[in-house]
């Protein structure tokens, strides 16, 4: 009721009017009595929105029929699919296949199969809903999808990453007779991607129903044109639709409130909607003392639009947004809410390791948690529209986002890629991409291209100008960039004037010349580093940087015979640099607004610097299984708030070996000990980011000590004895009984004292009892050909991973891990 009193005291001022005369206030109070106060009371009364909302959204995830192949007539409703496999989506059939260098996707695409697959879904609709409108929404299908409902063709969508929807209404049946949704997915023409794509309906599918008077989907746009700590102006644009054959008197109310709050600010209005017509809404609402969205405190708001016809609620839809402001300055870099901030970002592909491309919110959250613990504050969605769930998580957790649309334009990079669909689809895909994502406060940059071949001819200027115009027609609140390699004065995309940010892929030696080459322009390192490492493997000496002149599609014989790369930060591609080399430059100048490291995680495909038998990348700061490599702690020592002390490598060597010990530390000074004897203190000099000692191996314990703000930090490395047992550690000991939630279990081979054995490569098998199932196994080895969907995996430098998914039942899951010669490991996971 406090909000009611606030509105009643001066309704005109509340809604932004500047003439609060008694006559006008009296008129407004009359309108409030009739319309707004009842709406506000209803909004704050605690009623369940889903129960009272005519708009229904249903997740179509369970009990799909699937067939890998090309059966004739599978689009027909009466087709006999009883012998097909029954499964839940999201689903990626490629990840279930065997690795083979002869698959047409090539090793660059992950050496896994593509092909053609069919999905069929049966669903019933109540006769009481026969007057409603029904839409099916696909968050992403890879690739070349064709969709039918009850045998009626709805359309096709070549792009494998874009979200799209179809109107089902004219072709539906109601009552006991089920409807049949049929989807053909054609990922047979390959190669069509430079990395692992996955195959199938790998993102969520939704069935949405509305009355014939409704708010149009993806046409609501929320901006904050004025923001301060005292107040914010929230601008809301929407489109209201009357799909009936008669004119209607419509009332609508827009409520803005902080997420999870019981009180909100409400604007209300009446209008007449003609038959089969659409009306635009454009209103401002003042929010006093707004809670700003930031990476440290990601406050979120919700804007809810309710529509009434003849006094009855006919639609209600909500959009989450944030109140924040940001700016890129040519001299001082990036500012968020008026505060200078380095963008500390990573590039990530869309696969989820052993889960493949099939989206899972918990798996996405785990990736972001690992990056956030490292200190990262930004994600680049390389090189395609991401799953909507990723953006929701970035909003919630406080990540900045560079949202990227295209990896190529008209000129292709592989034989069957999106360039073949460019002319017909690029405008529609870009419009749908911007409309879907533009309310996310996490997004600060739109990228409309990555390493585009047209950057070296006149087409680059023309197409960049066209794409920027499409974006600005739909959103002028974010910066536009293209990831150029490099953006020299001859680069036609950089010349075009279409970009708000000049995006640099690599070209580290050009960063410090940026103000002279592009005076008055703003900088972003769209892609950096391309350093290489195998977790747990080390070559010495480590004090020389190696630039391996390699590409995965060229035979390579200069590396290690087992396709490993040293995990010291001293190996990179010829076009890239080590992690330290890039960080030193980025930290040096304010005008360098930030960076996106290639990559946060290893990913399937593109196994630079090797080719077969390698099948996944070596670029990640974290390996494919989610285990950090040593350079993770370099970033953490620079980016995270908590003090860090990390030393490596392990301490299992041969007598007489001279071992390079590296330390990453928040402190400038570190002292090293061997079996209690000091090896001396070392202090960082100049721009050094690590410290190093050369230590003759002696069995026992290496200890490092440092101090931060008077608090001592200690890190030990112990020589492991003979492998003795298996340790199991779950990232979450309790998961939800929803058939979706996951627990990621780290499997470690240890000696009798519990010390990890860094050379252990035991074959580990898993058994599971209770309401759960094994959905993935991995070890982070880029060269392994073991199935991700098996129940056994070989440990890799002492570690491997098993992923447990709940079923629909509550209870207790018991996991047992065993290996010849080792004591079993056991773990209990609660499912609630």
PDB file of C-alpha atoms in Angstrom, residues 161-337:
ATOM      1  CA  UNK A 161      22.601 -21.080 -34.193  1.00  0.00           C
ATOM      2  CA  UNK A 162      19.702 -18.687 -34.697  1.00  0.00           C
ATOM      3  CA  UNK A 163      16.435 -18.903 -32.743  1.00  0.00           C
ATOM      4  CA  UNK A 164      13.258 -19.051 -34.827  1.00  0.00           C
ATOM      5  CA  UNK A 165       9.538 -19.700 -34.533  1.00  0.00           C
ATOM      6  CA  UNK A 166       6.515 -20.825 -36.537  1.00  0.00           C
ATOM      7  CA  UNK A 167       2.780 -20.247 -36.220  1.00  0.00           C
ATOM      8  CA  UNK A 168       1.095 -23.623 -35.710  1.00  0.00           C
ATOM      9  CA  UNK A 169      -2.474 -22.339 -35.326  1.00  0.00           C
ATOM     10  CA  UNK A 170      -4.025 -23.136 -38.754  1.00  0.00           C
ATOM     11  CA  UNK A 171      -2.961 -26.770 -38.691  1.00  0.00           C
ATOM     12  CA  UNK A 172      -3.644 -27.978 -35.134  1.00  0.00           C
ATOM     13  CA  UNK A 173      -6.096 -30.482 -33.787  1.00  0.00           C
ATOM     14  CA  UNK A 174      -7.733 -30.381 -30.339  1.00  0.00           C
ATOM     15  CA  UNK A 175      -9.014 -33.086 -28.053  1.00  0.00           C
ATOM     16  CA  UNK A 176      -7.741 -36.644 -27.841  1.00  0.00           C
ATOM     17  CA  UNK A 177      -6.100 -36.792 -31.266  1.00  0.00           C
ATOM     18  CA  UNK A 178      -2.390 -35.893 -30.833  1.00  0.00           C
ATOM     19  CA  UNK A 179      -0.579 -33.384 -32.997  1.00  0.00           C
ATOM     20  CA  UNK A 180       2.727 -34.384 -34.557  1.00  0.00           C
ATOM     21  CA  UNK A 181       5.638 -31.984 -34.905  1.00  0.00           C
ATOM     22  CA  UNK A 182       8.259 -33.324 -37.332  1.00  0.00           C
ATOM     23  CA  UNK A 183      11.743 -31.855 -37.745  1.00  0.00           C
ATOM     24  CA  UNK A 184      14.333 -32.830 -40.310  1.00  0.00           C
ATOM     25  CA  UNK A 185      17.913 -31.769 -39.526  1.00  0.00           C
ATOM     26  CA  UNK A 186      20.438 -31.939 -42.333  1.00  0.00           C
ATOM     27  CA  UNK A 187      24.032 -31.674 -41.157  1.00  0.00           C
ATOM     28  CA  UNK A 188      25.225 -33.832 -44.014  1.00  0.00           C
ATOM     29  CA  UNK A 189      26.934 -31.269 -46.311  1.00  0.00           C
ATOM     30  CA  UNK A 190      30.314 -30.956 -44.584  1.00  0.00           C
ATOM     31  CA  UNK A 191      32.637 -29.355 -43.713  1.00  0.00           C
ATOM     32  CA  UNK A 192      30.428 -26.424 -42.783  1.00  0.00           C
ATOM     33  CA  UNK A 193      32.189 -25.281 -39.609  1.00  0.00           C
ATOM     34  CA  UNK A 194      35.749 -24.565 -38.486  1.00  0.00           C
ATOM     35  CA  UNK A 195      35.042 -26.067 -35.040  1.00  0.00           C
ATOM     36  CA  UNK A 196      32.761 -28.739 -33.598  1.00  0.00           C
ATOM     37  CA  UNK A 197      29.140 -27.814 -34.261  1.00  0.00           C
ATOM     38  CA  UNK A 198      27.141 -30.776 -33.004  1.00  0.00           C
ATOM     39  CA  UNK A 199      24.025 -31.999 -34.804  1.00  0.00           C
ATOM     40  CA  UNK A 200      20.333 -31.958 -34.004  1.00  0.00           C
ATOM     41  CA  UNK A 201      17.808 -30.089 -31.867  1.00  0.00           C
ATOM     42  CA  UNK A 202      20.555 -29.161 -29.440  1.00  0.00           C
ATOM     43  CA  UNK A 203      18.747 -26.275 -27.738  1.00  0.00           C
ATOM     44  CA  UNK A 204      15.324 -26.032 -26.129  1.00  0.00           C
ATOM     45  CA  UNK A 205      11.959 -26.062 -27.912  1.00  0.00           C
ATOM     46  CA  UNK A 206       8.921 -24.221 -26.523  1.00  0.00           C
ATOM     47  CA  UNK A 207       5.204 -24.294 -27.253  1.00  0.00           C
ATOM     48  CA  UNK A 208       3.579 -20.947 -26.529  1.00  0.00           C
ATOM     49  CA  UNK A 209      -0.128 -20.148 -26.601  1.00  0.00           C
ATOM     50  CA  UNK A 210      -1.838 -16.753 -26.374  1.00  0.00           C
ATOM     51  CA  UNK A 211      -5.224 -15.240 -26.808  1.00  0.00           C
ATOM     52  CA  UNK A 212      -5.780 -13.349 -30.065  1.00  0.00           C
ATOM     53  CA  UNK A 213      -5.035 -10.073 -28.320  1.00  0.00           C
ATOM     54  CA  UNK A 214      -1.446 -10.172 -27.146  1.00  0.00           C
ATOM     55  CA  UNK A 215       1.991  -8.575 -26.893  1.00  0.00           C
ATOM     56  CA  UNK A 216       4.122  -9.525 -29.893  1.00  0.00           C
ATOM     57  CA  UNK A 217       7.128 -11.705 -29.052  1.00  0.00           C
ATOM     58  CA  UNK A 218      10.587 -10.122 -29.246  1.00  0.00           C
ATOM     59  CA  UNK A 219       9.081  -6.714 -30.053  1.00  0.00           C
ATOM     60  CA  UNK A 220       9.443  -5.352 -26.524  1.00  0.00           C
ATOM     61  CA  UNK A 221      12.568  -3.218 -26.188  1.00  0.00           C
ATOM     62  CA  UNK A 222      13.668  -1.752 -22.857  1.00  0.00           C
ATOM     63  CA  UNK A 223      16.321   0.951 -22.588  1.00  0.00           C
ATOM     64  CA  UNK A 224      17.517   3.326 -19.882  1.00  0.00           C
ATOM     65  CA  UNK A 225      18.180   6.674 -21.637  1.00  0.00           C
ATOM     66  CA  UNK A 226      18.856   8.462 -18.339  1.00  0.00           C
ATOM     67  CA  UNK A 227      20.645   6.831 -15.401  1.00  0.00           C
ATOM     68  CA  UNK A 228      22.060   8.183 -12.170  1.00  0.00           C
ATOM     69  CA  UNK A 229      22.135   7.019  -8.577  1.00  0.00           C
ATOM     70  CA  UNK A 230      19.198   9.335  -7.875  1.00  0.00           C
ATOM     71  CA  UNK A 231      16.855   8.210 -10.627  1.00  0.00           C
ATOM     72  CA  UNK A 232      16.590   6.424 -13.947  1.00  0.00           C
ATOM     73  CA  UNK A 233      14.268   6.772 -16.918  1.00  0.00           C
ATOM     74  CA  UNK A 234      13.182   3.376 -18.205  1.00  0.00           C
ATOM     75  CA  UNK A 235      11.888   3.513 -21.757  1.00  0.00           C
ATOM     76  CA  UNK A 236       9.683   0.632 -22.864  1.00  0.00           C
ATOM     77  CA  UNK A 237       8.669   0.072 -26.449  1.00  0.00           C
ATOM     78  CA  UNK A 238       6.301  -2.768 -27.338  1.00  0.00           C
ATOM     79  CA  UNK A 239       3.839  -3.867 -29.986  1.00  0.00           C
ATOM     80  CA  UNK A 240       0.288  -4.831 -29.036  1.00  0.00           C
ATOM     81  CA  UNK A 241      -1.582  -7.045 -31.473  1.00  0.00           C
ATOM     82  CA  UNK A 242      -5.271  -7.590 -32.113  1.00  0.00           C
ATOM     83  CA  UNK A 243      -5.586 -10.689 -34.312  1.00  0.00           C
ATOM     84  CA  UNK A 244      -9.385 -10.802 -34.067  1.00  0.00           C
ATOM     85  CA  UNK A 245     -11.820  -9.665 -36.749  1.00  0.00           C
ATOM     86  CA  UNK A 246     -13.315  -6.904 -34.655  1.00  0.00           C
ATOM     87  CA  UNK A 247     -12.159  -3.666 -33.110  1.00  0.00           C
ATOM     88  CA  UNK A 248     -11.538  -3.778 -29.359  1.00  0.00           C
ATOM     89  CA  UNK A 249     -11.201  -1.427 -26.407  1.00  0.00           C
ATOM     90  CA  UNK A 250      -7.946  -2.428 -24.787  1.00  0.00           C
ATOM     91  CA  UNK A 251      -6.382  -1.482 -21.484  1.00  0.00           C
ATOM     92  CA  UNK A 252      -2.766  -2.198 -20.782  1.00  0.00           C
ATOM     93  CA  UNK A 253      -0.615  -1.772 -17.696  1.00  0.00           C
ATOM     94  CA  UNK A 254       3.186  -1.827 -17.554  1.00  0.00           C
ATOM     95  CA  UNK A 255       4.793  -2.615 -14.223  1.00  0.00           C
ATOM     96  CA  UNK A 256       8.503  -2.090 -13.536  1.00  0.00           C
ATOM     97  CA  UNK A 257       9.970  -3.582 -10.390  1.00  0.00           C
ATOM     98  CA  UNK A 258      13.217  -4.919  -9.061  1.00  0.00           C
ATOM     99  CA  UNK A 259      13.372  -8.674  -9.554  1.00  0.00           C
ATOM    100  CA  UNK A 260      11.850 -10.615  -6.636  1.00  0.00           C
ATOM    101  CA  UNK A 261      10.345  -7.418  -5.234  1.00  0.00           C
ATOM    102  CA  UNK A 262       6.675  -7.290  -4.259  1.00  0.00           C
ATOM    103  CA  UNK A 263       6.279  -3.616  -5.168  1.00  0.00           C
ATOM    104  CA  UNK A 264       6.535  -1.965  -8.557  1.00  0.00           C
ATOM    105  CA  UNK A 265       5.898   1.189 -10.551  1.00  0.00           C
ATOM    106  CA  UNK A 266       2.941   1.038 -12.891  1.00  0.00           C
ATOM    107  CA  UNK A 267       1.925   2.922 -16.009  1.00  0.00           C
ATOM    108  CA  UNK A 268      -1.538   2.304 -17.465  1.00  0.00           C
ATOM    109  CA  UNK A 269      -3.382   3.387 -20.594  1.00  0.00           C
ATOM    110  CA  UNK A 270      -6.443   2.672 -22.743  1.00  0.00           C
ATOM    111  CA  UNK A 271      -6.570   2.452 -26.516  1.00  0.00           C
ATOM    112  CA  UNK A 272      -8.665   1.141 -29.360  1.00  0.00           C
ATOM    113  CA  UNK A 273      -7.109  -1.669 -31.390  1.00  0.00           C
ATOM    114  CA  UNK A 274      -8.653  -2.102 -34.809  1.00  0.00           C
ATOM    115  CA  UNK A 275      -9.369  -5.497 -36.269  1.00  0.00           C
ATOM    116  CA  UNK A 276      -6.260  -7.398 -37.293  1.00  0.00           C
ATOM    117  CA  UNK A 277      -4.011  -4.492 -36.328  1.00  0.00           C
ATOM    118  CA  UNK A 278      -0.899  -3.674 -34.305  1.00  0.00           C
ATOM    119  CA  UNK A 279      -0.289  -0.663 -32.090  1.00  0.00           C
ATOM    120  CA  UNK A 280       3.084   0.520 -30.865  1.00  0.00           C
ATOM    121  CA  UNK A 281       3.715   1.471 -27.240  1.00  0.00           C
ATOM    122  CA  UNK A 282       6.447   3.925 -26.233  1.00  0.00           C
ATOM    123  CA  UNK A 283       6.441   5.051 -22.601  1.00  0.00           C
ATOM    124  CA  UNK A 284       8.870   6.283 -19.942  1.00  0.00           C
ATOM    125  CA  UNK A 285       8.769   5.295 -16.294  1.00  0.00           C
ATOM    126  CA  UNK A 286      10.868   7.048 -13.650  1.00  0.00           C
ATOM    127  CA  UNK A 287      12.626   4.762 -11.181  1.00  0.00           C
ATOM    128  CA  UNK A 288      13.850   6.555  -8.053  1.00  0.00           C
ATOM    129  CA  UNK A 289      17.176   5.485  -6.492  1.00  0.00           C
ATOM    130  CA  UNK A 290      17.721   2.626  -8.952  1.00  0.00           C
ATOM    131  CA  UNK A 291      19.829  -0.390  -8.061  1.00  0.00           C
ATOM    132  CA  UNK A 292      22.375  -0.393 -10.880  1.00  0.00           C
ATOM    133  CA  UNK A 293      23.475  -3.515 -12.719  1.00  0.00           C
ATOM    134  CA  UNK A 294      27.225  -4.111 -12.512  1.00  0.00           C
ATOM    135  CA  UNK A 295      29.643  -7.030 -12.614  1.00  0.00           C
ATOM    136  CA  UNK A 296      30.024  -6.825  -8.833  1.00  0.00           C
ATOM    137  CA  UNK A 297      26.324  -6.406  -8.078  1.00  0.00           C
ATOM    138  CA  UNK A 298      24.177  -7.552 -11.025  1.00  0.00           C
ATOM    139  CA  UNK A 299      20.827  -6.104  -9.957  1.00  0.00           C
ATOM    140  CA  UNK A 300      17.965  -7.000 -12.274  1.00  0.00           C
ATOM    141  CA  UNK A 301      14.554  -5.494 -12.914  1.00  0.00           C
ATOM    142  CA  UNK A 302      11.443  -6.866 -14.548  1.00  0.00           C
ATOM    143  CA  UNK A 303       9.009  -5.097 -16.864  1.00  0.00           C
ATOM    144  CA  UNK A 304       5.615  -6.802 -17.086  1.00  0.00           C
ATOM    145  CA  UNK A 305       2.996  -5.850 -19.658  1.00  0.00           C
ATOM    146  CA  UNK A 306      -0.600  -6.854 -18.912  1.00  0.00           C
ATOM    147  CA  UNK A 307      -3.378  -6.492 -21.490  1.00  0.00           C
ATOM    148  CA  UNK A 308      -7.111  -6.389 -20.733  1.00  0.00           C
ATOM    149  CA  UNK A 309     -10.082  -6.674 -23.085  1.00  0.00           C
ATOM    150  CA  UNK A 310     -13.618  -6.202 -21.779  1.00  0.00           C
ATOM    151  CA  UNK A 311     -12.152  -6.122 -18.277  1.00  0.00           C
ATOM    152  CA  UNK A 312     -10.562  -9.559 -18.634  1.00  0.00           C
ATOM    153  CA  UNK A 313      -6.805 -10.219 -18.548  1.00  0.00           C
ATOM    154  CA  UNK A 314      -5.901 -11.493 -22.019  1.00  0.00           C
ATOM    155  CA  UNK A 315      -2.097 -11.440 -21.914  1.00  0.00           C
ATOM    156  CA  UNK A 316       0.779 -10.949 -19.516  1.00  0.00           C
ATOM    157  CA  UNK A 317       4.428 -11.081 -20.462  1.00  0.00           C
ATOM    158  CA  UNK A 318       7.615 -10.119 -18.650  1.00  0.00           C
ATOM    159  CA  UNK A 319      11.093  -9.062 -19.717  1.00  0.00           C
ATOM    160  CA  UNK A 320      14.141  -8.933 -17.481  1.00  0.00           C
ATOM    161  CA  UNK A 321      16.468  -5.940 -17.830  1.00  0.00           C
ATOM    162  CA  UNK A 322      19.089  -3.993 -15.928  1.00  0.00           C
ATOM    163  CA  UNK A 323      19.667  -0.337 -15.248  1.00  0.00           C
ATOM    164  CA  UNK A 324      23.242   0.646 -16.080  1.00  0.00           C
ATOM    165  CA  UNK A 325      25.242   2.919 -18.333  1.00  0.00           C
ATOM    166  CA  UNK A 326      28.603   2.457 -19.992  1.00  0.00           C
ATOM    167  CA  UNK A 327      30.966   4.194 -22.343  1.00  0.00           C
ATOM    168  CA  UNK A 328      34.077   3.564 -24.404  1.00  0.00           C
ATOM    169  CA  UNK A 329      36.557   6.450 -24.371  1.00  0.00           C
ATOM    170  CA  UNK A 330      39.361   6.770 -26.967  1.00  0.00           C
ATOM    171  CA  UNK A 331      41.891   7.724 -24.303  1.00  0.00           C
ATOM    172  CA  UNK A 332      40.668   6.185 -21.049  1.00  0.00           C
ATOM    173  CA  UNK A 333      39.045   2.924 -22.153  1.00  0.00           C
ATOM    174  CA  UNK A 334      35.853   1.370 -20.800  1.00  0.00           C
ATOM    175  CA  UNK A 335      33.606   2.773 -18.076  1.00  0.00           C
ATOM    176  CA  UNK A 336      30.669   1.026 -16.408  1.00  0.00           C
ATOM    177  CA  UNK A 337      28.336   3.237 -14.382  1.00  0.00           C
TER     178      UNK A 337
END
